[in-house]
Amino acid sequence: MKVMDRVRHSMMGRSFFRAPDRVTTRDVAAGHWANFFLHIYPVKMRRKEISFRYSWYLGAISTVLFGSLVASGVYLMFFYVPSPANAYGDIINLETQVAFGQYIRNVHRWSAHLMVLAVSFHMARVFYRGAYKSPREFNWVIGVVLLLLTLLLSFTGYLLPWDQLAYWAVTVGTGMATYVPFIGDRVSEILLGGPAVGASTLIRFYVLHVALLPAVLVVVLAVHLWRWRKDSMLDMERSEP
Amino acid sequence: MSDQTENEESPLAGEAYTLTSEPKLIDGRRVLGVVPGKPSTGESKDLIDEDAVMVWPHLLVRHAVAALAVMLLVLLLALLFDAPLREIANPNLTPNPEKAPWYFAALQELLAHFHPLVAGILVPTGILFGLAALPYLDRNAYLKPRHRKVAITAFTAFLGIWIILTLVGFAFRGPNWGWVWPWNEWYGEL
Ligand code: HEM
């Protein structure tokens, strides 16, 4: 602690933290505002809202899992080429030759499954405590978009190993698109880039999986958290007879 | 307190509002000279649910613990279970059963009972729009479960059906989408 105080008081420390010493609650709040990472959070919340019982921290857990997916996913990208000629071999190579390759692939896979679970449970928790009610209606809608994005991310990632599991799961999944009234075949062709799952499907799913969908998710998540912060101290408790 | 000052004179003229250049320190707290001698957070130590508490450190510590717990779980899963990898994709060799990922297993199960337009298009779009519309349909302002019986019953029924369909599609379906008991034959894929 003493050392940390010395750091904070140094010329560099002051320029870095840009916040007063933490003497009063007010100073702590000022330090909170001055910190880029902390400013995702509200400064104050109701005591009951920070308890486990209230949220089960499922939103935070979903965010952590997303972070784990980005970190492990970037590592996998170094060793993976999205073409039917390379993809499968790259996964084998990753599992047998690359340092920690198998482990990182496992982390990515289990984080993905857990994220779908965590986001679903988060939705259920939000429902059961009525946190979607006014003035939070629209943040729930944003949440539904996040749920859809999470599912699409999982699904596009499922194809990338290019094994039998991937190929046929995606064939079943995208097969449903052909039943869209009137334009089903067009929709399916746009999704797959051809009449069946093939090389163009792989590159489409890859780009969606590593670029477009995560970028959209980050933006939508930023809005979600921003509204959560803005709404955190708004009154929800209606008179309960 | 505020009544007095408002009645007598402009707050700015009152002596109590003159800020000294050096804040006083009382009990280790800096006091701006407005309230003599008492910490601004009040005297009562009762923990009240509605009280505002500082997010740093109270919530951040809890989130950090939650994050560590989740990361530990991921670490253990990743050490204990390898991600599956089957033979290389072969468009000419359809596996039986053909399984969608588990989070679409409920839809796939519905596909076995209804026309694909219903199971593959109408139900999923209906669910998405229904979920999005929920806060606008349920205008009941109460929060306690005993005042929200309709909403809770409906949502729980939906959730229950969905979980059962997912389990059935994931673990209880085998070749030709026939019924299997998972403890006898296992066809679930992660
Ligand atoms: C990628 C997926 C998602 C992430 C990362 C996420 C993240 C978060 C976080 C960190 C919070 C703060 C409170 C907490 O920890 O529970 C939150 C609150 C909230 N989330 Fe999500 N969320 C996601 C999806 C959803 C979904 C699917 C819904 C509902 C359909 C939803 C609805 C809400 C609402 C209404 C709040 C405000 C709750 C309150 O103020 O008490 N979110 N979310």
Coordinates of C-alpha atoms and ligand atoms in Angstrom, one line a residue:
Chain A
M1 CA 0.0 0.0 0.0
K2 CA 2.8 2.4 0.9
V3 CA 4.5 1.7 -2.3
M4 CA 1.3 2.2 -4.3
D5 CA 0.8 5.6 -2.6
R6 CA 4.3 6.6 -3.5
V7 CA 3.6 5.6 -7.1
R8 CA 0.4 7.6 -7.1
H9 CA 2.1 10.7 -5.7
S10 CA 4.9 10.7 -8.2
M11 CA 4.9 12.9 -11.2
M12 CA 4.1 10.0 -13.5
G13 CA 1.6 8.5 -11.2
R14 CA -0.4 11.7 -11.0
S15 CA -0.4 12.0 -14.8
F16 CA -1.4 8.4 -15.1
F17 CA -4.2 8.2 -12.5
R18 CA -5.4 11.8 -12.8
A19 CA -7.4 11.3 -9.7
P20 CA -7.3 12.8 -6.2
D21 CA -6.1 10.7 -3.2
R22 CA -8.8 8.4 -2.0
V23 CA -9.7 10.1 1.2
T24 CA -13.4 10.7 0.9
T25 CA -16.2 8.8 -0.9
R26 CA -16.2 11.7 -3.3
D27 CA -12.5 11.1 -4.2
V28 CA -13.2 7.5 -4.8
A29 CA -16.0 8.5 -7.2
A30 CA -13.8 11.0 -8.9
G31 CA -11.1 8.3 -9.4
H32 CA -13.8 5.9 -10.7
W33 CA -14.9 8.5 -13.3
A34 CA -11.3 9.2 -14.3
N35 CA -10.6 5.6 -15.1
F36 CA -11.4 4.3 -18.6
F37 CA -12.0 0.7 -17.6
L38 CA -14.0 1.5 -14.5
H39 CA -16.2 3.9 -16.3
I40 CA -18.0 0.9 -17.8
Y41 CA -19.5 0.6 -14.3
P42 CA -21.9 2.9 -12.5
V43 CA -20.2 4.7 -9.6
K44 CA -22.9 3.6 -7.1
M45 CA -25.5 0.9 -7.0
R46 CA -28.1 -0.2 -4.6
R47 CA -26.8 -2.6 -2.0
K48 CA -29.2 -5.4 -3.0
E49 CA -28.2 -5.1 -6.7
I50 CA -24.6 -6.0 -6.1
S51 CA -25.5 -9.2 -4.3
F52 CA -25.1 -12.6 -5.9
R53 CA -28.8 -13.3 -5.3
Y54 CA -29.8 -10.4 -7.5
S55 CA -28.0 -11.1 -10.8
W56 CA -26.0 -14.3 -10.1
Y57 CA -23.4 -12.2 -12.0
L58 CA -24.5 -13.9 -15.1
G59 CA -24.1 -10.8 -17.3
A60 CA -20.6 -10.3 -16.0
I61 CA -19.9 -14.0 -16.5
S62 CA -21.1 -13.8 -20.1
T63 CA -18.7 -10.9 -20.7
V64 CA -15.8 -12.8 -19.2
L65 CA -16.6 -15.8 -21.4
F66 CA -16.6 -13.5 -24.4
G67 CA -13.2 -12.2 -23.4
S68 CA -11.9 -15.7 -23.1
L69 CA -13.3 -16.5 -26.6
V70 CA -11.6 -13.4 -28.1
A71 CA -8.3 -14.3 -26.5
S72 CA -8.2 -18.0 -27.4
G73 CA -9.8 -17.3 -30.8
V74 CA -7.0 -14.9 -31.8
Y75 CA -4.5 -17.6 -30.9
L76 CA -6.3 -20.1 -33.1
M77 CA -6.4 -17.7 -36.0
F78 CA -2.6 -17.7 -36.3
F79 CA -2.7 -21.3 -37.3
Y80 CA -5.9 -21.7 -39.3
V81 CA -6.6 -21.2 -43.0
P82 CA -10.3 -21.2 -43.9
S83 CA -10.3 -23.4 -47.0
P84 CA -11.5 -27.0 -47.4
A85 CA -8.0 -28.0 -48.4
N86 CA -6.4 -26.6 -45.3
A87 CA -8.9 -26.2 -42.5
Y88 CA -9.1 -29.8 -41.2
G89 CA -5.3 -30.3 -41.4
D90 CA -4.7 -27.1 -39.6
I91 CA -6.8 -28.3 -36.7
I92 CA -4.9 -31.6 -36.6
N93 CA -1.6 -29.6 -36.7
L94 CA -2.9 -27.3 -34.0
E95 CA -3.7 -30.2 -31.8
T96 CA -0.4 -32.1 -32.3
Q97 CA 2.3 -29.5 -33.3
V98 CA 1.4 -26.1 -31.9
A99 CA 2.4 -25.2 -28.4
F100 CA -0.8 -25.3 -26.2
G101 CA -2.8 -25.7 -29.4
Q102 CA -5.1 -28.5 -28.1
Y103 CA -5.5 -26.7 -24.8
I104 CA -6.4 -23.3 -26.4
R105 CA -8.8 -25.1 -28.8
N106 CA -10.5 -26.7 -25.8
V107 CA -10.7 -23.3 -24.0
H108 CA -12.4 -21.8 -27.1
R109 CA -14.8 -24.7 -27.5
W110 CA -15.9 -24.9 -23.8
S111 CA -16.1 -21.1 -23.4
A112 CA -18.4 -21.0 -26.4
H113 CA -20.8 -23.6 -25.0
L114 CA -20.7 -22.0 -21.6
M115 CA -21.4 -18.6 -23.1
V116 CA -24.6 -19.8 -24.7
L117 CA -25.6 -21.2 -21.4
A118 CA -24.6 -18.1 -19.4
V119 CA -26.4 -15.7 -21.7
S120 CA -29.5 -17.9 -21.6
F121 CA -29.5 -18.0 -17.8
H122 CA -28.8 -14.3 -17.7
M123 CA -31.9 -13.7 -19.7
A124 CA -33.9 -16.0 -17.4
R125 CA -32.5 -14.3 -14.3
V126 CA -33.4 -10.8 -15.7
F127 CA -36.9 -12.1 -16.4
Y128 CA -37.5 -13.6 -13.0
R129 CA -36.5 -10.5 -11.1
G130 CA -38.6 -8.3 -13.5
A131 CA -35.6 -6.2 -14.5
Y132 CA -37.0 -5.8 -18.0
K133 CA -39.7 -3.5 -16.8
S134 CA -39.8 0.2 -17.3
P135 CA -37.5 2.1 -17.7
R136 CA -35.4 -0.9 -18.8
E137 CA -37.5 -2.3 -21.6
F138 CA -35.1 -1.4 -24.4
N139 CA -32.1 -2.9 -22.7
W140 CA -34.0 -6.2 -22.7
V141 CA -34.5 -5.8 -26.5
I142 CA -30.8 -5.1 -26.9
G143 CA -30.3 -8.3 -24.8
V144 CA -32.4 -10.3 -27.3
V145 CA -30.1 -9.1 -30.1
L146 CA -27.1 -10.1 -28.0
L147 CA -28.6 -13.6 -27.6
L148 CA -29.1 -13.9 -31.3
L149 CA -25.6 -12.7 -32.0
T150 CA -24.2 -15.2 -29.5
L151 CA -26.0 -18.1 -31.2
L152 CA -24.9 -17.0 -34.6
L153 CA -21.3 -16.7 -33.4
S154 CA -21.4 -20.2 -32.0
F155 CA -23.1 -21.6 -35.1
T156 CA -20.6 -20.0 -37.6
G157 CA -17.7 -21.2 -35.5
Y158 CA -19.1 -24.8 -35.5
L159 CA -18.3 -25.1 -39.2
L160 CA -14.6 -24.1 -39.1
P161 CA -13.0 -27.4 -38.1
W162 CA -14.4 -28.8 -41.3
D163 CA -15.0 -32.3 -39.9
Q164 CA -18.0 -34.5 -40.3
L165 CA -19.6 -33.0 -37.2
A166 CA -19.2 -29.5 -38.4
Y167 CA -20.2 -30.2 -42.0
W168 CA -23.5 -31.9 -41.2
A169 CA -24.5 -29.8 -38.3
V170 CA -24.3 -26.8 -40.5
T171 CA -26.0 -28.6 -43.4
V172 CA -29.0 -29.3 -41.0
G173 CA -29.0 -25.8 -39.6
T174 CA -28.8 -24.0 -42.9
G175 CA -31.3 -26.4 -44.4
M176 CA -34.0 -24.7 -42.5
A177 CA -33.4 -21.5 -44.5
T178 CA -34.7 -23.2 -47.6
Y179 CA -38.2 -23.2 -46.0
V180 CA -38.4 -19.4 -45.9
P181 CA -41.6 -18.7 -48.0
F182 CA -40.9 -17.8 -51.7
I183 CA -37.3 -16.8 -51.3
G184 CA -36.0 -19.8 -49.4
D185 CA -33.6 -21.0 -52.1
R186 CA -32.2 -17.5 -52.5
V187 CA -31.7 -17.1 -48.8
S188 CA -30.0 -20.5 -48.6
E189 CA -27.7 -19.6 -51.6
I190 CA -26.7 -16.3 -50.0
L191 CA -25.9 -18.1 -46.7
L192 CA -24.0 -21.0 -48.3
G193 CA -22.5 -19.2 -51.3
G194 CA -23.7 -22.1 -53.5
P195 CA -26.2 -25.0 -53.6
A196 CA -24.5 -26.9 -50.7
V197 CA -22.0 -26.3 -47.9
G198 CA -18.6 -25.9 -49.6
A199 CA -15.6 -23.7 -50.0
S200 CA -17.6 -20.5 -50.3
T201 CA -19.7 -21.4 -47.2
L202 CA -16.5 -21.9 -45.2
I203 CA -15.0 -18.5 -46.1
R204 CA -18.4 -16.8 -45.5
F205 CA -18.8 -18.3 -42.1
Y206 CA -15.2 -17.6 -41.2
V207 CA -15.5 -13.9 -42.0
L208 CA -18.7 -13.7 -40.1
H209 CA -17.2 -15.6 -37.2
V210 CA -13.9 -13.7 -36.8
A211 CA -14.8 -10.2 -38.0
L212 CA -18.4 -9.1 -38.6
L213 CA -20.3 -10.8 -35.8
P214 CA -17.7 -10.1 -33.0
A215 CA -17.5 -6.5 -34.1
V216 CA -21.3 -6.1 -34.0
L217 CA -21.5 -7.9 -30.7
V218 CA -18.9 -5.6 -29.1
V219 CA -20.8 -2.5 -30.3
V220 CA -24.2 -3.8 -29.2
L221 CA -22.7 -5.0 -25.9
A222 CA -21.2 -1.5 -25.3
V223 CA -24.7 -0.1 -25.7
H224 CA -26.1 -2.7 -23.4
L225 CA -23.6 -2.0 -20.6
W226 CA -23.9 1.8 -21.2
R227 CA -27.6 1.6 -20.6
W228 CA -27.2 -0.6 -17.6
R229 CA -24.9 2.0 -16.1
K230 CA -27.2 4.8 -16.9
D231 CA -30.2 3.0 -15.6
S232 CA -28.6 1.5 -12.5
M233 CA -29.9 4.0 -9.9
L234 CA -33.3 4.7 -11.6
D235 CA -36.3 3.7 -9.6
M236 CA -37.8 0.4 -10.3
E237 CA -39.4 -0.4 -7.0
R238 CA -43.1 0.1 -7.4
S239 CA -45.4 0.2 -4.4
E240 CA -46.1 -3.4 -3.5
P241 CA -49.4 -3.9 -1.7
Chain B
M1 CA -31.7 22.3 7.5
S2 CA -32.4 23.6 4.1
D3 CA -35.7 25.1 5.2
Q4 CA -33.9 27.5 7.5
T5 CA -31.5 28.9 4.9
E6 CA -34.1 29.2 2.2
N7 CA -36.3 31.2 4.5
E8 CA -33.7 33.6 5.8
E9 CA -31.4 34.5 3.0
S10 CA -29.8 33.4 -0.3
P11 CA -27.7 30.3 0.4
L12 CA -24.6 31.8 -1.1
A13 CA -24.6 34.6 1.4
G14 CA -24.9 32.2 4.4
E15 CA -21.7 31.7 6.3
A16 CA -22.1 27.9 6.3
Y17 CA -21.6 27.8 2.5
T18 CA -18.3 29.7 2.4
L19 CA -15.7 27.1 1.3
T20 CA -12.4 27.4 3.0
S21 CA -9.4 26.7 0.8
E22 CA -8.2 23.9 3.0
P23 CA -10.9 21.2 3.7
K24 CA -11.2 20.2 7.4
L25 CA -10.4 16.6 8.3
I26 CA -12.7 15.0 10.8
D27 CA -12.3 11.3 11.6
G28 CA -10.1 10.9 8.5
R29 CA -12.9 12.3 6.3
R30 CA -12.6 15.6 4.5
V31 CA -15.6 17.8 5.2
L32 CA -16.4 20.7 3.0
G33 CA -17.6 22.8 5.9
V34 CA -21.3 22.3 5.2
V35 CA -22.1 19.7 7.8
P36 CA -20.1 20.2 10.9
G37 CA -18.4 17.1 12.2
K38 CA -20.5 14.3 10.8
P39 CA -19.5 12.0 7.9
S40 CA -21.7 12.8 5.0
T41 CA -22.8 9.2 4.6
G42 CA -24.8 9.4 7.9
E43 CA -24.4 7.9 11.3
S44 CA -26.5 4.7 10.9
K45 CA -24.6 1.5 10.2
D46 CA -27.8 -0.5 9.4
L47 CA -27.4 -2.3 6.1
I48 CA -30.3 -1.2 4.0
D49 CA -31.0 -2.9 0.7
E50 CA -31.9 0.3 -1.0
D51 CA -28.8 2.2 0.1
A52 CA -26.4 3.2 -2.5
V53 CA -23.0 1.7 -2.1
M54 CA -19.8 2.3 -4.0
V55 CA -19.2 0.0 -6.9
W56 CA -15.5 0.2 -6.3
P57 CA -14.7 -1.9 -4.4
H58 CA -17.9 -3.7 -3.5
L59 CA -19.2 -4.9 -6.8
L60 CA -15.7 -5.1 -8.5
V61 CA -14.5 -7.5 -5.9
R62 CA -17.6 -9.7 -6.5
H63 CA -17.2 -9.6 -10.2
A64 CA -13.5 -10.4 -9.9
V65 CA -14.4 -13.5 -7.9
A66 CA -17.1 -14.5 -10.3
A67 CA -14.6 -14.1 -13.2
L68 CA -11.9 -16.2 -11.5
A69 CA -14.5 -18.9 -10.8
V70 CA -15.6 -19.0 -14.4
M71 CA -12.0 -19.1 -15.6
L72 CA -11.2 -21.9 -13.3
L73 CA -14.1 -23.8 -14.6
V74 CA -13.0 -23.2 -18.2
L75 CA -9.4 -24.2 -17.3
L76 CA -10.6 -27.5 -15.7
L77 CA -13.0 -28.4 -18.6
A78 CA -10.2 -27.6 -21.1
L79 CA -7.7 -29.8 -19.3
L80 CA -10.1 -32.7 -18.8
F81 CA -12.1 -32.8 -22.0
D82 CA -10.7 -32.4 -25.5
A83 CA -12.8 -30.7 -28.1
P84 CA -14.2 -33.3 -30.5
L85 CA -12.8 -33.7 -34.0
R86 CA -14.3 -36.3 -36.3
E87 CA -13.1 -37.5 -39.8
I88 CA -12.6 -34.8 -42.4
A89 CA -15.9 -33.4 -43.9
N90 CA -17.3 -35.7 -46.6
P91 CA -20.3 -34.4 -48.5
N92 CA -21.0 -37.9 -49.8
L93 CA -21.2 -39.6 -46.4
T94 CA -24.2 -38.5 -44.4
P95 CA -24.0 -39.5 -40.8
N96 CA -27.0 -41.0 -39.1
P97 CA -28.3 -39.2 -37.1
E98 CA -27.5 -35.8 -38.5
K99 CA -27.4 -33.5 -35.5
A100 CA -27.5 -29.8 -35.3
P101 CA -25.6 -28.1 -32.4
W102 CA -27.2 -28.6 -29.1
Y103 CA -28.6 -25.1 -28.8
F104 CA -30.6 -25.8 -32.0
A105 CA -31.7 -29.3 -30.8
A106 CA -35.1 -28.0 -29.8
L107 CA -35.8 -26.7 -33.2
Q108 CA -34.5 -29.9 -34.8
E109 CA -36.8 -31.9 -32.5
L110 CA -39.8 -29.6 -33.6
L111 CA -38.8 -30.3 -37.2
A112 CA -39.6 -34.0 -36.6
H113 CA -43.2 -33.1 -35.7
F114 CA -44.2 -30.1 -37.7
H115 CA -43.9 -28.8 -41.2
P116 CA -40.5 -27.2 -41.7
L117 CA -42.1 -23.8 -42.4
V118 CA -43.5 -24.0 -38.9
A119 CA -40.6 -25.5 -37.0
G120 CA -37.8 -23.9 -39.0
I121 CA -39.1 -20.5 -39.7
L122 CA -42.2 -19.5 -37.8
V123 CA -41.3 -20.8 -34.4
P124 CA -37.8 -19.3 -34.2
T125 CA -38.9 -15.9 -35.6
G126 CA -41.9 -16.0 -33.3
I127 CA -39.7 -16.7 -30.3
L128 CA -37.3 -13.9 -31.1
F129 CA -40.0 -11.3 -31.7
G130 CA -42.0 -12.5 -28.8
L131 CA -39.0 -12.2 -26.5
A132 CA -38.2 -8.7 -27.8
A133 CA -41.8 -7.7 -27.4
L134 CA -42.1 -9.0 -23.8
P135 CA -41.4 -5.8 -21.9
Y136 CA -44.1 -4.0 -24.1
L137 CA -46.7 -6.7 -23.6
D138 CA -46.2 -7.2 -19.9
R139 CA -47.0 -3.7 -18.6
N140 CA -47.6 -4.9 -15.1
A141 CA -45.4 -2.8 -12.9
Y142 CA -45.0 -5.1 -9.9
L143 CA -41.8 -7.0 -9.3
K144 CA -42.6 -9.6 -6.7
P145 CA -43.5 -13.0 -8.1
R146 CA -46.8 -13.2 -6.3
H147 CA -48.1 -10.2 -8.4
R148 CA -46.8 -11.5 -11.7
K149 CA -48.4 -14.9 -11.9
V150 CA -49.4 -14.8 -15.5
A151 CA -46.0 -13.6 -16.8
I152 CA -44.1 -16.0 -14.6
T153 CA -46.3 -19.0 -15.5
A154 CA -46.1 -18.3 -19.2
F155 CA -42.4 -17.7 -19.3
T156 CA -41.7 -20.8 -17.1
A157 CA -43.9 -22.9 -19.3
F158 CA -42.0 -21.7 -22.4
L159 CA -38.6 -22.3 -20.7
G160 CA -39.6 -25.7 -19.5
I161 CA -40.8 -26.9 -22.9
W162 CA -37.7 -25.5 -24.6
I163 CA -35.4 -27.3 -22.2
I164 CA -37.2 -30.5 -22.6
L165 CA -37.2 -30.3 -26.4
T166 CA -33.5 -29.5 -26.2
L167 CA -32.7 -32.4 -24.0
V168 CA -34.8 -34.8 -26.2
G169 CA -33.2 -33.6 -29.4
F170 CA -29.7 -33.6 -27.9
A171 CA -29.6 -36.9 -26.0
F172 CA -32.7 -39.0 -26.7
R173 CA -32.5 -39.1 -30.5
G174 CA -30.6 -41.7 -32.5
P175 CA -30.4 -43.1 -36.0
N176 CA -33.3 -41.9 -38.2
W177 CA -34.2 -39.5 -35.4
G178 CA -35.6 -42.5 -33.5
W179 CA -36.0 -42.6 -29.7
V180 CA -33.0 -43.8 -27.7
W181 CA -32.2 -43.9 -24.0
P182 CA -29.0 -42.0 -23.5
W183 CA -27.7 -44.4 -20.9
N184 CA -27.9 -47.2 -23.5
E185 CA -26.8 -45.4 -26.6
W186 CA -25.2 -42.0 -26.7
Y187 CA -25.6 -39.7 -29.8
G188 CA -25.2 -36.3 -28.3
E189 CA -22.5 -34.1 -29.9
L190 CA -20.8 -31.0 -28.4
Ligands
HEM1 C1 -23.7 -11.4 -25.0 C2 -24.7 -11.5 -24.2 C3 -24.9 -10.6 -23.0 C4 -23.9 -10.0 -22.2 C5 -22.4 -10.1 -22.3 C6 -24.7 -9.2 -21.2 C7 -24.1 -8.5 -20.1 C8 -24.7 -7.8 -19.1 C9 -24.1 -7.3 -17.9 C10 -22.6 -7.3 -17.6 C11 -25.1 -6.7 -17.2 C12 -25.0 -6.1 -15.8 C13 -25.7 -6.8 -14.7 C14 -25.4 -8.3 -14.6 O1 -24.2 -8.6 -14.4 O2 -26.3 -9.1 -14.6 C15 -26.4 -6.9 -17.9 C16 -27.6 -6.4 -17.5 C17 -28.8 -6.6 -18.2 N1 -29.0 -7.5 -19.3 FE1 -27.5 -8.4 -20.3 N2 -26.0 -9.4 -21.4 C18 -26.2 -10.2 -22.5 C19 -27.4 -10.6 -23.0 C20 -28.7 -10.3 -22.5 C21 -29.9 -10.9 -22.8 C22 -30.0 -12.1 -23.8 C23 -30.9 -10.2 -22.2 C24 -32.4 -10.4 -22.2 C25 -33.0 -10.7 -23.3 C26 -30.3 -9.2 -21.4 C27 -30.9 -8.3 -20.6 C28 -30.3 -7.5 -19.6 C29 -31.0 -6.5 -18.8 C30 -32.5 -6.1 -18.9 C31 -30.1 -6.0 -18.0 C32 -30.3 -4.9 -16.9 C33 -30.6 -5.6 -15.6 C34 -30.6 -4.6 -14.5 O3 -30.4 -3.4 -14.7 O4 -30.9 -5.1 -13.3 N3 -28.9 -9.3 -21.6 N4 -26.1 -7.6 -19.1

